[in-house]
PDB file of C-alpha atoms and ligand atoms in Angstrom:
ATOM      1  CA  UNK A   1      83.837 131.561  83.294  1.00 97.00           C
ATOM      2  CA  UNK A   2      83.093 128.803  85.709  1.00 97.00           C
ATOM      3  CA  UNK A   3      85.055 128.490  89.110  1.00 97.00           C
ATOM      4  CA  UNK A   4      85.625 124.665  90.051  1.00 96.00           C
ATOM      5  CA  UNK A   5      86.904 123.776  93.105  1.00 96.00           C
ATOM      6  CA  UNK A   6      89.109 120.252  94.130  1.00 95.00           C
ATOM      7  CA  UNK A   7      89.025 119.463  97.855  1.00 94.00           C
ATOM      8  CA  UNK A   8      90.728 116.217  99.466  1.00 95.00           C
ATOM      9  CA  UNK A   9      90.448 114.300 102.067  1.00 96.00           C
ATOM     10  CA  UNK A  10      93.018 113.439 104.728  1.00 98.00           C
ATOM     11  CA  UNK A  11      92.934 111.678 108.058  1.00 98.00           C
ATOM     12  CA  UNK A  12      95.159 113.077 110.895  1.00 98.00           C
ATOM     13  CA  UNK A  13      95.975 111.258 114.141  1.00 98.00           C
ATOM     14  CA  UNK A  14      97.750 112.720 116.775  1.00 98.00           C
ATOM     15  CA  UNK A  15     100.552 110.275 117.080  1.00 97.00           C
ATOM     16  CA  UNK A  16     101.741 106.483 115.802  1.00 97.00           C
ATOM     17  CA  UNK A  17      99.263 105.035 118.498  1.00 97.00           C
ATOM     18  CA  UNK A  18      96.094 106.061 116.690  1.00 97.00           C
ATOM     19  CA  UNK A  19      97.037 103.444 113.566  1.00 98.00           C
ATOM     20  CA  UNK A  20      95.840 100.123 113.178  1.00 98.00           C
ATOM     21  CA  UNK A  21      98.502  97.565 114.114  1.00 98.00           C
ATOM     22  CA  UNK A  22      99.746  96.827 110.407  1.00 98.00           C
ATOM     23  CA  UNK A  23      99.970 100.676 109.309  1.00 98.00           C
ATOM     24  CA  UNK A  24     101.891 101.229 112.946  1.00 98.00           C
ATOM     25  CA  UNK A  25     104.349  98.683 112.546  1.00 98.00           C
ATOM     26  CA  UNK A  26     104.957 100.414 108.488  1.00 98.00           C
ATOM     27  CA  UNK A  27     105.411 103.795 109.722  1.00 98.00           C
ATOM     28  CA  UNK A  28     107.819 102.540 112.421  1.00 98.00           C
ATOM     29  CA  UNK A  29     109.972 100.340 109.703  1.00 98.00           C
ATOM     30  CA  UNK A  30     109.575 103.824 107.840  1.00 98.00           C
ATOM     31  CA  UNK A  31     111.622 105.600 110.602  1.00 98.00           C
ATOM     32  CA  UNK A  32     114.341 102.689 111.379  1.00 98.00           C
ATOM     33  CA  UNK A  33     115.189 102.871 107.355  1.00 98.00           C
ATOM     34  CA  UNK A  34     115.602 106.406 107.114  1.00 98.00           C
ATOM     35  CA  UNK A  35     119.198 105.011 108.853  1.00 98.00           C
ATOM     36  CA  UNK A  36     119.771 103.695 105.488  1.00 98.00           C
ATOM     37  CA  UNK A  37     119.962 106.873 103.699  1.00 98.00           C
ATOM     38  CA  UNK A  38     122.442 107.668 101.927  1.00 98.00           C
ATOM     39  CA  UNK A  39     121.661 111.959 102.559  1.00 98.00           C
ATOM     40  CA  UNK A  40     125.741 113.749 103.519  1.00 98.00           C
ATOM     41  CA  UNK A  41     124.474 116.475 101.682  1.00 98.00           C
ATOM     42  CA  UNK A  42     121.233 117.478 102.987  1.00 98.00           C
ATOM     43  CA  UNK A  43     121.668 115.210 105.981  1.00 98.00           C
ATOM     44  CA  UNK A  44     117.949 115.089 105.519  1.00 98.00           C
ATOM     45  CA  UNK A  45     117.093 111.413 105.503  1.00 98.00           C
ATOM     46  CA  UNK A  46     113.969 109.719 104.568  1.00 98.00           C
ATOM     47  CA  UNK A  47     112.734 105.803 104.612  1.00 98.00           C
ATOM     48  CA  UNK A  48     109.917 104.577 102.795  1.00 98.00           C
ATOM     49  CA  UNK A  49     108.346 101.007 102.811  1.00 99.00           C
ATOM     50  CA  UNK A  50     106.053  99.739 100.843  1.00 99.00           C
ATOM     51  CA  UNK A  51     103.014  96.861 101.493  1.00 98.00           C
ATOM     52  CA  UNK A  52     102.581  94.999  98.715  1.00 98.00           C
ATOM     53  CA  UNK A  53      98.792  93.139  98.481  1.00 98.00           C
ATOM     54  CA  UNK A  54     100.639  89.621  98.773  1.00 98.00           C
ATOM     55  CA  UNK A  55     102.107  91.129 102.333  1.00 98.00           C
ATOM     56  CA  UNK A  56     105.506  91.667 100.723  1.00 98.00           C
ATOM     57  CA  UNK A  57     107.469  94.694 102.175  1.00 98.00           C
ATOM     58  CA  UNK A  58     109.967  96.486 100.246  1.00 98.00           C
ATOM     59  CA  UNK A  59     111.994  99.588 101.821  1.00 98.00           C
ATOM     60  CA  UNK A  60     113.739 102.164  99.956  1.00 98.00           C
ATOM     61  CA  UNK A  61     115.471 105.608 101.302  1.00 99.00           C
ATOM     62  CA  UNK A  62     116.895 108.552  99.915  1.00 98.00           C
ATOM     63  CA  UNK A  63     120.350 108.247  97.817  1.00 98.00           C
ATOM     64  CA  UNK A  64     122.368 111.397  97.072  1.00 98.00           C
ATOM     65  CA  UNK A  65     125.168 112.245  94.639  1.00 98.00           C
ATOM     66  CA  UNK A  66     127.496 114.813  94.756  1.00 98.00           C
ATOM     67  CA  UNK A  67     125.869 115.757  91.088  1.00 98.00           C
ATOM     68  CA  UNK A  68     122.794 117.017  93.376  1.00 98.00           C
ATOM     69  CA  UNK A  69     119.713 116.418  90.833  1.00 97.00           C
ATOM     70  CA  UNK A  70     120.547 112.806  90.361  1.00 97.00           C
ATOM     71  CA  UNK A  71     119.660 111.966  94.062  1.00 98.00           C
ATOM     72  CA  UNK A  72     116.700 110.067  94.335  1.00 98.00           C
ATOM     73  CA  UNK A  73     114.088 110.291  97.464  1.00 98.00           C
ATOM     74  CA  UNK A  74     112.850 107.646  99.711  1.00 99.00           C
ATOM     75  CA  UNK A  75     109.611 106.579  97.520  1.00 98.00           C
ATOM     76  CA  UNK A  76     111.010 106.391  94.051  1.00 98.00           C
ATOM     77  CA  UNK A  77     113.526 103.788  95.372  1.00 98.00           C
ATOM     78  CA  UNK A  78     111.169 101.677  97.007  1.00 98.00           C
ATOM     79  CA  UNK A  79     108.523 102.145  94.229  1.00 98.00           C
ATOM     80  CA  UNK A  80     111.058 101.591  91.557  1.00 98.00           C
ATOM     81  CA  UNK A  81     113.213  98.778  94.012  1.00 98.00           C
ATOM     82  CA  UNK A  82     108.674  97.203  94.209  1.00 98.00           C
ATOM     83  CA  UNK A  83     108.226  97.246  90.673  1.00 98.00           C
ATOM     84  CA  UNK A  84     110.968  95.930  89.834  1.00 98.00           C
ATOM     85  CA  UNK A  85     111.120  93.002  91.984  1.00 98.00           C
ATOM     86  CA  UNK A  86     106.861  92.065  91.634  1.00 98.00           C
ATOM     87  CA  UNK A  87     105.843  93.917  88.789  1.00 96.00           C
ATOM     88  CA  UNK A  88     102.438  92.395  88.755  1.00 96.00           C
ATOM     89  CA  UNK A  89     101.610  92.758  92.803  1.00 98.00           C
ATOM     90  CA  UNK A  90      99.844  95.566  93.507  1.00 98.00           C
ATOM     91  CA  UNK A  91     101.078  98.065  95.754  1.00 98.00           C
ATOM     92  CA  UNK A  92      98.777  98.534  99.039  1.00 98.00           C
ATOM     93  CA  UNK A  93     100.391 101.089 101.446  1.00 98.00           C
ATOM     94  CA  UNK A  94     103.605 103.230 101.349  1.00 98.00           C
ATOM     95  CA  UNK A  95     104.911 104.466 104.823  1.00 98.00           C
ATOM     96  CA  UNK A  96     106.824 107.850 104.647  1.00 98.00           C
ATOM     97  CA  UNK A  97     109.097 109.140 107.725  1.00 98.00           C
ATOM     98  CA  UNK A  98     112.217 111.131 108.047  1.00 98.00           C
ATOM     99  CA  UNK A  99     115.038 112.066 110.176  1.00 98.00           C
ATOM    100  CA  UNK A 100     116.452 115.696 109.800  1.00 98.00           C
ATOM    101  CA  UNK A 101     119.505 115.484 111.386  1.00 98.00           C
ATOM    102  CA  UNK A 102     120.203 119.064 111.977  1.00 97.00           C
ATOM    103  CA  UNK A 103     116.335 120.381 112.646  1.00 97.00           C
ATOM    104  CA  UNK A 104     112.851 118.674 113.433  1.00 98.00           C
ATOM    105  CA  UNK A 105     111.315 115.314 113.528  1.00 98.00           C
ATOM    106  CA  UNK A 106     108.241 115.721 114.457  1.00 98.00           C
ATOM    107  CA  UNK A 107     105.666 116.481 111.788  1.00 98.00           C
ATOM    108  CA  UNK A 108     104.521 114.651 108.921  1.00 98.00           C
ATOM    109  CA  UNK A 109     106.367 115.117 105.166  1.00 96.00           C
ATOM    110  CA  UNK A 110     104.619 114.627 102.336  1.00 96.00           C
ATOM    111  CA  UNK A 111     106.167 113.722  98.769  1.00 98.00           C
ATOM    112  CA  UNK A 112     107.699 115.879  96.493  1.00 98.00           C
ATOM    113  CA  UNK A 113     106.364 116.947  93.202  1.00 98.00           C
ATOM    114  CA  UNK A 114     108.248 114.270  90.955  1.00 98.00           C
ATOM    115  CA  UNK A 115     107.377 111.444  93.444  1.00 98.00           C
ATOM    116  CA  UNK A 116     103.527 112.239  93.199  1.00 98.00           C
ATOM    117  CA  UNK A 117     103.610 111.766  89.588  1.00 98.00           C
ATOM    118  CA  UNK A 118     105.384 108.219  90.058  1.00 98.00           C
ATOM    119  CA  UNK A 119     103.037 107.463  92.916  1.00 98.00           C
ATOM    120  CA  UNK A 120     100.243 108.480  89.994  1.00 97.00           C
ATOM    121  CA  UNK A 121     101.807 106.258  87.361  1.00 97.00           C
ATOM    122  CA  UNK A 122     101.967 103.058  89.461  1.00 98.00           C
ATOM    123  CA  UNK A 123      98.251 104.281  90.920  1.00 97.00           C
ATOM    124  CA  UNK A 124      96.563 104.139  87.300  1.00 96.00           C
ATOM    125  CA  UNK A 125      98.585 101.227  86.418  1.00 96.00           C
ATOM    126  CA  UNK A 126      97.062  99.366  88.740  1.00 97.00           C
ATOM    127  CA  UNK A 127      93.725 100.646  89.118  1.00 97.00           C
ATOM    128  CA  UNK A 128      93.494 100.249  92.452  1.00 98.00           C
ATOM    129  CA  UNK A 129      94.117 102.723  95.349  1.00 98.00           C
ATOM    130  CA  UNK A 130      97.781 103.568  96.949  1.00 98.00           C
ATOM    131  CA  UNK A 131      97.457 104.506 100.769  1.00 98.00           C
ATOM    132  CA  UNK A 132      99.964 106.769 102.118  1.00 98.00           C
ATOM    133  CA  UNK A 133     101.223 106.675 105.455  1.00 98.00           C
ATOM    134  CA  UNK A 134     103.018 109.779 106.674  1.00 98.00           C
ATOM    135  CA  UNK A 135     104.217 110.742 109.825  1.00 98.00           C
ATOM    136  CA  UNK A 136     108.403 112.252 111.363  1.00 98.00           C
ATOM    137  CA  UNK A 137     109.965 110.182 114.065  1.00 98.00           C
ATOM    138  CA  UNK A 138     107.283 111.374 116.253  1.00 98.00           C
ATOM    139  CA  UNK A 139     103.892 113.446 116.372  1.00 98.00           C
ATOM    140  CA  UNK A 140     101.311 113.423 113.872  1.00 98.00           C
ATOM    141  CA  UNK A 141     100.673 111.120 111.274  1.00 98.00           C
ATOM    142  CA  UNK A 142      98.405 112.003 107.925  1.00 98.00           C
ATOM    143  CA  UNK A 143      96.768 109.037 106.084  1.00 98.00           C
ATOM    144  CA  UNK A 144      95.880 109.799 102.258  1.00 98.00           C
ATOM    145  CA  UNK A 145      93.467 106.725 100.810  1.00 98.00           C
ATOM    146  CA  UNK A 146      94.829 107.629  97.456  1.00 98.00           C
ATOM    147  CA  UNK A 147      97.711 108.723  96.062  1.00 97.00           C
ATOM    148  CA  UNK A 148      96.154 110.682  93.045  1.00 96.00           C
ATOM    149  CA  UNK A 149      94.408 112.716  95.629  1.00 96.00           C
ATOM    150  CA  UNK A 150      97.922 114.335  96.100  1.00 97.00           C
ATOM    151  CA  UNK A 151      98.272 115.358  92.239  1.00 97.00           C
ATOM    152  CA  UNK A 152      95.241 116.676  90.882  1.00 95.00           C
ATOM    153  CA  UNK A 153      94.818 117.598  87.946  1.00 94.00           C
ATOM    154  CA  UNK A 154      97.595 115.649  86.552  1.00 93.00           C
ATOM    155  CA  UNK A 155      99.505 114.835  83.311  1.00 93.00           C
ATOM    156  CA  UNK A 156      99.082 111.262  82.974  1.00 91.00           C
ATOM    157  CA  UNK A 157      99.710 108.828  79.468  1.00 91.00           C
ATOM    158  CA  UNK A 158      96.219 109.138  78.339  1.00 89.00           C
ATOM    159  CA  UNK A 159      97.288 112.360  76.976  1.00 91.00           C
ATOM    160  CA  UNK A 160      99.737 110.563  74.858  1.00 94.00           C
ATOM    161  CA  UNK A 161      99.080 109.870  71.333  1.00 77.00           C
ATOM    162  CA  UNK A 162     100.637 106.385  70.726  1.00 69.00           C
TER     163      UNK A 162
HETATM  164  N1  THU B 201     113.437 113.574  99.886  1.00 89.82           N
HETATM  165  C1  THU B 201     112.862 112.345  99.853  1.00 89.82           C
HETATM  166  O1  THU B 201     113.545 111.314  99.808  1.00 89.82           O
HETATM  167  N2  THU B 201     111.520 112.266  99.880  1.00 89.82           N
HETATM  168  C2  THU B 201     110.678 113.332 100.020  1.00 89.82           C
HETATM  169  O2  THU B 201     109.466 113.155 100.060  1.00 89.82           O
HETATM  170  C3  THU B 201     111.239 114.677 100.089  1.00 89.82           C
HETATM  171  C4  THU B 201     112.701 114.802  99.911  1.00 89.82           C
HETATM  172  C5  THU B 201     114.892 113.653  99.905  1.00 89.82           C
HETATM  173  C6  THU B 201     115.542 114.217  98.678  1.00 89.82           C
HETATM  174  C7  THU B 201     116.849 114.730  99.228  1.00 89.82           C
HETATM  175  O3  THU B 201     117.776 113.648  99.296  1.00 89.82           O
HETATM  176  C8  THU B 201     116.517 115.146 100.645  1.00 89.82           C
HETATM  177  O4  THU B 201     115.297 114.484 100.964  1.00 89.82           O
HETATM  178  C9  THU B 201     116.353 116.635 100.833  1.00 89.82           C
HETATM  179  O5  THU B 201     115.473 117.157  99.899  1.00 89.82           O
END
């Protein structure tokens, strides 16, 4: 038996101010579109927006259903809403922020399990890194340089016998 260990690496700053001016200005579009939520269930709403490498920015935010597991969070719209649009632009930086109507603001979220493994797919698809940009309405932001840091270990299509 051999023990292995995974560690990874993620930058904290104690509040919007510490960014550089184009990952501030993403994290604050980040918290005006988690208005466009769509989130009467949870009332927990979340904006993403993405930087594409040509400077393109595409926003997405959560969209409920009353047939709870077909709601889809913040990042798979806006990765889906960026792949769709410029399939063949990579994707640079995604800005994450939320608005819980009923409780706190005021940490950083992360993704969920299912949005990791489409933040993997579009990762290894373009062999380049994905930054993520995470931070509430206010406080602390996290900055991961890669999205695949998030999802080790993970099932990806090379397992795939095509
Ligand atoms: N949600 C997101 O949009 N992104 C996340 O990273 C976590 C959760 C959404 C899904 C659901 O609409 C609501 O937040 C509560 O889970």
């Amino acid at each position: 038996m051999e023990k292995q260990l995974l560690h990874i690496e993620y930058l904290v700053y104690d509040d919007i101010n510490g960014l550089d001016d184009a990952d501030a200005w993403l994290l604050k579009e980040a918290r005006e579109v988690t208005a466009h939520a769509y989130a009467p269930y949870s009332h927990f709403q979340v904006g993403a927006v993405i930087r594409l490498a040509n400077g393109e920015i595409i926003a997405g935010s959560n969209q409920e259903n009353a047939s709870f597991p077909i709601g889809l969070c913040a990042e798979r719209v806006a990765l889906a809403s960026a792949a769709s649009v410029y399939p063949n632009i990579d994707i640079d930086t995604i800005a994450i922020s939320y608005h819980n109507i009923n409780g706190d603001s005021s940490h950083p979220i992360s993704p969920c399990g299912i949005c990791r493994q489409t933040l993997a797919e579009y990762e290894t698809k373009q062999d380049a890194p994905i930054r993520l940009v995470m931070g509430g309405l206010s406080g602390k932001i996290y900055v991961v340089n890669r999205a695949n840091d998030l999802l080790p270990l993970s099932f990806s299509g090379d397992e795939l016998a095509l």
